[in-house]
Short mmCIF file of C-alpha atoms and ligand atoms in Angstrom, two decimals:
data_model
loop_
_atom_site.label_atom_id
_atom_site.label_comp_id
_atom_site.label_asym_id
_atom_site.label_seq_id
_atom_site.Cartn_x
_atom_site.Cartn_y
_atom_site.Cartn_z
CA UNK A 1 58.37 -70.39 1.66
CA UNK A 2 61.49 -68.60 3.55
CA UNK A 3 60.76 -65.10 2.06
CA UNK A 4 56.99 -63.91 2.79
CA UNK A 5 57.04 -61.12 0.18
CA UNK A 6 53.51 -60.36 0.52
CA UNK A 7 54.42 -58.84 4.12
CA UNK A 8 57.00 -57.33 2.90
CA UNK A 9 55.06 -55.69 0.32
CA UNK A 10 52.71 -54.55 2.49
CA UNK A 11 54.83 -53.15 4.94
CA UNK A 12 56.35 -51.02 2.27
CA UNK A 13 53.08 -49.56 1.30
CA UNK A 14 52.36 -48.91 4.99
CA UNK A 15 55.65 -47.01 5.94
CA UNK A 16 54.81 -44.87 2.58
CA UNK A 17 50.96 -44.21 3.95
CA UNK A 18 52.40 -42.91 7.21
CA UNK A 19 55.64 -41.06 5.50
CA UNK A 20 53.16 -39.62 3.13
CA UNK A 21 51.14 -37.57 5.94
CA UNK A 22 54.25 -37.46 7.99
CA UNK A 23 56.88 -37.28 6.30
CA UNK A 24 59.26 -37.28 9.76
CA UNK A 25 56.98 -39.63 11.39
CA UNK A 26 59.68 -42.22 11.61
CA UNK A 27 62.16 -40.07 12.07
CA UNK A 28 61.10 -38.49 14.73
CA UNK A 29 60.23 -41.78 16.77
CA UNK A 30 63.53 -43.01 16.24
CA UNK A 31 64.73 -40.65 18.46
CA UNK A 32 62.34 -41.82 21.79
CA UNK A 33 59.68 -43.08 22.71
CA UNK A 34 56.88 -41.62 24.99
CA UNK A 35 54.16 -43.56 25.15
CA UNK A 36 51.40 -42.56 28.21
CA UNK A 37 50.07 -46.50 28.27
CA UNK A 38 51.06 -49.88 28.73
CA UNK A 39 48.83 -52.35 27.17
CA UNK A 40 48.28 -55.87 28.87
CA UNK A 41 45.98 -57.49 26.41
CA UNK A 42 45.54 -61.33 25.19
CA UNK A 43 47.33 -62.81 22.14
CA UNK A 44 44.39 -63.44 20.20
CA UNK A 45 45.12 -61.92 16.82
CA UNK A 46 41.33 -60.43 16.59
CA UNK A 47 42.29 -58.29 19.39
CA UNK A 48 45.25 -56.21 18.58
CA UNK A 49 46.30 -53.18 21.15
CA UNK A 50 47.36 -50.28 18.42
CA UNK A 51 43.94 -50.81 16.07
CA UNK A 52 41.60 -51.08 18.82
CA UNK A 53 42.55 -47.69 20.20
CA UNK A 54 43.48 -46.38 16.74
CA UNK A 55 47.18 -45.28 18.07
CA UNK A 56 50.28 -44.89 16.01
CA UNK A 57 53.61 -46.77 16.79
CA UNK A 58 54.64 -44.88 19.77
CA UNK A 59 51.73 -44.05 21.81
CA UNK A 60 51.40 -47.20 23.36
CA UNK A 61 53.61 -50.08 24.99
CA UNK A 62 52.42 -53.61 24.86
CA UNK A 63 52.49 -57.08 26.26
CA UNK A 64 50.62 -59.70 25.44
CA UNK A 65 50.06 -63.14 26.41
CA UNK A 66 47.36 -65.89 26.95
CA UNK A 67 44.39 -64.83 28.17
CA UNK A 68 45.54 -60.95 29.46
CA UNK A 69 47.30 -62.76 32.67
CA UNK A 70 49.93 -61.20 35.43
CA UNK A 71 51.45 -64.08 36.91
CA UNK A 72 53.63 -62.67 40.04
CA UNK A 73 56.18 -65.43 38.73
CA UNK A 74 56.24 -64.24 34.89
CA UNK A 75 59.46 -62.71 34.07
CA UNK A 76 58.66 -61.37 31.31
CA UNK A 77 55.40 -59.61 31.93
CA UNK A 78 57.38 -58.40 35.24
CA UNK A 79 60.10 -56.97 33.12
CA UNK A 80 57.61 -55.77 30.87
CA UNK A 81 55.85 -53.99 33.99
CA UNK A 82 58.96 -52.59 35.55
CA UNK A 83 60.46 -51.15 32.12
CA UNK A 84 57.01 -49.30 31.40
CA UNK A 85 56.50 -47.64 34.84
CA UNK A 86 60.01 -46.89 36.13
CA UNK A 87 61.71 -45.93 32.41
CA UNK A 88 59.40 -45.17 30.27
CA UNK A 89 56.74 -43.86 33.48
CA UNK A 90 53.57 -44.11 31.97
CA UNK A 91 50.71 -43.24 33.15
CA UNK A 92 47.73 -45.54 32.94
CA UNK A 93 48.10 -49.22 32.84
CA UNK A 94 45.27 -51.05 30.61
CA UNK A 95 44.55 -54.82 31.04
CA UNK A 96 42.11 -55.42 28.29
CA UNK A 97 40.46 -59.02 27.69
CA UNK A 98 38.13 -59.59 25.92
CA UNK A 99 34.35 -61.67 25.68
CA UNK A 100 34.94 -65.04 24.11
CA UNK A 101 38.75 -65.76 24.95
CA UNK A 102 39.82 -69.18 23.67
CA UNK A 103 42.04 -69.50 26.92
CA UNK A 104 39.27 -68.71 29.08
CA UNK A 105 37.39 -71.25 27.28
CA UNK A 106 39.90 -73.84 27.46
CA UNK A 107 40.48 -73.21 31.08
CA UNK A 108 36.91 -74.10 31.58
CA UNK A 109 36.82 -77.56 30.40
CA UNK A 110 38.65 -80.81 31.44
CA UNK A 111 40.73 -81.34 28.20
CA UNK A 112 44.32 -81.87 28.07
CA UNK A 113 45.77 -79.28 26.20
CA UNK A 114 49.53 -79.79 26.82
CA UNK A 115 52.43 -77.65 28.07
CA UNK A 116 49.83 -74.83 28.21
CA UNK A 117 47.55 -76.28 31.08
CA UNK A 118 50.54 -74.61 33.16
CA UNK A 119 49.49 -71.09 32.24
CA UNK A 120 45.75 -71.98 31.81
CA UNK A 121 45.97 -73.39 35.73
CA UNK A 122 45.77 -69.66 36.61
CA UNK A 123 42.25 -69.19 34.74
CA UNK A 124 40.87 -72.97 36.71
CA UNK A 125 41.81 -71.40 40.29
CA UNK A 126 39.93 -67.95 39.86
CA UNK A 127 37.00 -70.17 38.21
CA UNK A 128 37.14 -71.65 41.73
CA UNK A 129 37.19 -68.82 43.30
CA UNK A 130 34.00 -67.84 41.78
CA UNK A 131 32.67 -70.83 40.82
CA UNK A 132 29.06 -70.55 42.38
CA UNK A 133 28.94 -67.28 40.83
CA UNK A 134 29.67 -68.74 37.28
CA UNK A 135 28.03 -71.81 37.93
CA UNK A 136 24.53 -70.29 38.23
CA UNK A 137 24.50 -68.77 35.09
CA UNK A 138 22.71 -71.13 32.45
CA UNK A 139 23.89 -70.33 29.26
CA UNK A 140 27.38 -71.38 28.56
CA UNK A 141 28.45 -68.52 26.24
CA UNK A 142 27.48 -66.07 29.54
CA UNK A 143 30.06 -68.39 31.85
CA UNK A 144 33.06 -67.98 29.76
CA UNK A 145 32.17 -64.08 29.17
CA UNK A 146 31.41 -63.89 33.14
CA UNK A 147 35.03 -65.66 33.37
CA UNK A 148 36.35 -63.34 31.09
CA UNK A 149 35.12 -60.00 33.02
CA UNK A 150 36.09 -61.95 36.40
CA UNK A 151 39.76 -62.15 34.85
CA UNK A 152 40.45 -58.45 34.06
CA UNK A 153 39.53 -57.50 37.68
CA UNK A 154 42.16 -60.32 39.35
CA UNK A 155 44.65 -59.39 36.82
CA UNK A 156 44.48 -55.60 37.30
CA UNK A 157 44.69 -56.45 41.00
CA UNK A 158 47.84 -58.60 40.61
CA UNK A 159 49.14 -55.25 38.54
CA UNK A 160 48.62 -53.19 41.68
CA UNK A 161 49.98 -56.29 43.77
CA UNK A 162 53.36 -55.55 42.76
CA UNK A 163 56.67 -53.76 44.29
CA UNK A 164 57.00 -52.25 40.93
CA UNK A 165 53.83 -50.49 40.98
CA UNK A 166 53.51 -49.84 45.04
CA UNK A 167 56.74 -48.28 45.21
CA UNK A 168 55.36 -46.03 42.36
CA UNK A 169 52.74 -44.79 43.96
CA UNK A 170 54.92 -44.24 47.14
CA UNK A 171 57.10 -42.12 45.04
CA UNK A 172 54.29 -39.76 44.01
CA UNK A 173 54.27 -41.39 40.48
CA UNK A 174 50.90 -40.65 38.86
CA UNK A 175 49.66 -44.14 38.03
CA UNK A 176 46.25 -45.66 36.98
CA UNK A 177 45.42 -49.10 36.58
CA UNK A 178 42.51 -49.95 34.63
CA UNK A 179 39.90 -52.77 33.61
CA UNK A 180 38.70 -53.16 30.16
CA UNK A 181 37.15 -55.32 27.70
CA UNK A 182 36.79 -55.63 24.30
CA UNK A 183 33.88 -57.49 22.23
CA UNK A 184 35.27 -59.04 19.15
CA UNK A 185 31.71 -59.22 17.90
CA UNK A 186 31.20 -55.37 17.43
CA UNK A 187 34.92 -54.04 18.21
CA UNK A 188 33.79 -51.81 21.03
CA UNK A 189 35.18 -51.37 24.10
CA UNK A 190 33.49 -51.22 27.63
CA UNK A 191 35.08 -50.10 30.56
CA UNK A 192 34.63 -52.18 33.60
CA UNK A 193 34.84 -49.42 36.51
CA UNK A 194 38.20 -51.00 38.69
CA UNK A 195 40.29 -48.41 37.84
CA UNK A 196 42.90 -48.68 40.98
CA UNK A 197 44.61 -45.57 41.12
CA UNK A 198 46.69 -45.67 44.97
CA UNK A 199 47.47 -47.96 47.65
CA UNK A 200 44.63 -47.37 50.02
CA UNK A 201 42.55 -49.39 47.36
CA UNK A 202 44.29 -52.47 47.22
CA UNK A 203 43.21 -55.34 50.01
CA UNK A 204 45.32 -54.44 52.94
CA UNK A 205 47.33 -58.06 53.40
CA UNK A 206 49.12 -56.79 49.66
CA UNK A 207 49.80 -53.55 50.90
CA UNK A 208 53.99 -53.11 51.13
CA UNK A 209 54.90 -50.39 53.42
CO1 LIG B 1 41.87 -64.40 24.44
#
């Protein structure tokens, strides 16, 4: 099937839906973008950024990958990073996982998965980290949603490991970094209280001065 006319269809109806209570909806967003929040959230298609928050294109810029990591190596998250806090300067950054990730999962187990033990390596080494922690849980459903939590915290400290977001908050840029996860089992939200707002927060052996 080359043409997949039932997307097409639909996204036809959808632009008229928006048009129809905006009718310069589009128009207007052609002409910028201003969105106050970068999303860093996990692939998984049961987790998407814009429905989650209920935001409209435009309010909110997103990158996604496996498992809601910041690798300090990763290009494009990097890029992704750097674009949303020096160009587009937004003010809060979200990383959002979320309870019963399939890469968290995977990461706990000894399978060979292929080129994407590479990324998943990441997830094994924080297990590691706080493997006793983990480990004395009984239930294995509670492990990979400990794992899960556990992840959002290192990742939103990675965030606030960067030059790209130190130098902002040298600069006087108003920037908060923040900790969330999502249950796909009830689509709520729940904040996990790491919001990292300046340097003086941050262990002191990442601190650039
Ligand atoms: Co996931």
């Amino acid at each position: 099937m080359r043409v997949l006319k039932n997307l097409f269809d639909r996204n036809k109806q959808w632009a008229e839906k928006v048009k129809k209570s905006d009718p310069d909806f589009f128009v207007n967003l052609s002409k910028q973008q201003n969105p106050a929040y970068l999303w860093i959230g996990c692939s998984d298609s049961r987790v998407p950024a814009n429905e989650i928050v209920d935001m409209m294109p435009g309010e909110i810029f997103v990158h996604r990958n496996i498992a809601n990591l910041v690798i300090h190596t990763d290009l494009n998250c990097l890029s992704v990073l750097q674009y949303a806090v020096e160009v587009l300067q937004v003010k809060h950054i979200i990383v959002c996982g979320h309870y019963g990730c399939g890469g968290i999962r995977a990461a706990m187990q000894n399978k060979e998965y292929g080129l994407i033990d590479n990324w998943l390596r990441n997830i094994k080494d924080l297990y590691r980290q706080h493997q006793a922690k983990i480990d004395a849980l009984e239930d294995q459903k509670e492990k990979i949603n400990l794992l899960c939590e556990l992840n959002v915290i290192e990742q939103v400290a990675n965030i606030c490991h960067t030059t790209i977001v130190q130098r902002a908050w040298k600069g006087g840029q108003e920037l908060d970094v923040h900790g969330w996860i999502y249950s796909i089992e009830d689509g709520i939200l729940k904040d996990l209280n790491v919001c990292i707002t300046n340097i003086d927060e941050i262990s002191q052996i990442h601190r650039i001065k």
